[in-house]
Amino acid sequence: MVRQIQSVLEGIYGVSLPVSAEDFIINEQTLAALIEKKLVDASFARRRGALLVYAEDDTINISLYFQQRLYTLLEEKDTKWINLDDLCTAFEEISHFFHLIYFWERQRQTTQLELELLGEIDKFLLSFLLLVPAINEERIRLLRYKLFGQFSPIEGLSSQQWQRYYHSYRLAARYCSHLERQFLKRSCLEALFQEVRHFHRLPCSEKMSLIARF
C-alpha cells in the first residue's frame, strides 16, 4: 500500500523518485530509541505517523514512522478495511516524504508550512483517486466535506504549530474547492494534473497568493 500511494503521487506530479518510502519506514521500537537518544522529540510517540528529519553523527537522516497497528494495515492489499482517518495519516506522511525528497533533489528550499499545505491537498487527491470508484459530483462533495468540514488538529500542539496547521488546512480547503469546481465536476483529470503540477512548481509565497485569488 505504501508503494501504491507513492506511485500515485508520482503519477499526479509527473516525477519518479530515486528512492522508495518503504525503505525509510521505522517502527515504534526504533522511534523509542531515537527519542531516548534525544534525536527526535518525545511528542512523536503520541502520533499515528510522522516524517522525521534529524541529525546523527553529522549526517541528516529521514525516517517515516507509523504506529505498528497502522503499518500492519498498510501492508494489506485492499484499502476497504481502513478508516479514512488512518488512511489520511498515511497519505499525509508519505506526501511529506515525497515532496521533501523532490525538493531536496533539486536543492530547493521548502518550509513546514509548504509541506503541510501540499500534504492536505494530497490527502484530497489521493482519497479521490484511490477511494472514489468513478467521478461522481456528490461523492466528491462529501469527500471534501469529510476532509475539510471541521478542523481537528493533533493534540498537544504549541501555539505556533497550531497556527501553521490551521493556516495550511484553510489554504488547502480553498484550493481543493477550486479543483473540484474547475476540474473534477467536469471530469477533466488531465487538466487537473496539469494545474496541480504548475501549482507544485510555484514558490510557497506564490502558492498562497494564487489561492487567495480563488
CSV table of N, CA and C in Angstrom, one decimal, residues 4 13 30 36 105 113 124 154 159 176-177 196-197 201:
chain,number,residue,atom,x,y,z
A,4,GLN,N,2.1,1.8,-3.4
A,4,GLN,CA,1.0,2.2,-4.3
A,4,GLN,C,0.7,3.7,-4.1
A,13,TYR,N,2.2,14.1,-10.0
A,13,TYR,CA,3.2,15.2,-10.2
A,13,TYR,C,4.1,15.0,-11.4
A,30,THR,N,12.1,1.5,17.1
A,30,THR,CA,13.2,2.4,16.6
A,30,THR,C,12.9,3.9,17.0
A,36,GLU,N,15.0,8.3,23.0
A,36,GLU,CA,15.9,8.1,24.1
A,36,GLU,C,17.3,8.8,23.9
A,105,GLU,N,16.2,16.9,-3.9
A,105,GLU,CA,17.0,16.5,-5.1
A,105,GLU,C,17.3,17.7,-6.0
A,113,LEU,N,5.3,24.8,6.5
A,113,LEU,CA,4.0,25.3,6.0
A,113,LEU,C,3.8,24.7,4.6
A,124,PHE,N,-6.6,15.0,-0.3
A,124,PHE,CA,-7.8,15.1,-1.1
A,124,PHE,C,-7.7,14.4,-2.4
A,154,ILE,N,-3.9,17.8,15.8
A,154,ILE,CA,-3.3,16.9,16.7
A,154,ILE,C,-3.2,17.5,18.1
A,159,SER,N,1.3,26.8,20.2
A,159,SER,CA,0.5,27.8,19.5
A,159,SER,C,1.0,28.0,18.1
A,176,CYS,N,-8.6,23.0,-2.9
A,176,CYS,CA,-9.3,21.8,-3.3
A,176,CYS,C,-10.7,22.1,-3.7
A,177,SER,N,-11.3,23.1,-3.2
A,177,SER,CA,-12.7,23.6,-3.6
A,177,SER,C,-12.6,24.0,-5.1
A,196,VAL,N,-2.2,21.0,-11.0
A,196,VAL,CA,-1.5,20.7,-9.8
A,196,VAL,C,0.0,20.7,-10.0
A,197,ARG,N,0.5,20.3,-11.1
A,197,ARG,CA,1.9,20.3,-11.4
A,197,ARG,C,2.4,21.7,-11.5
A,201,ARG,N,5.2,23.6,-8.7
A,201,ARG,CA,6.4,24.3,-9.1
A,201,ARG,C,6.6,25.7,-8.5
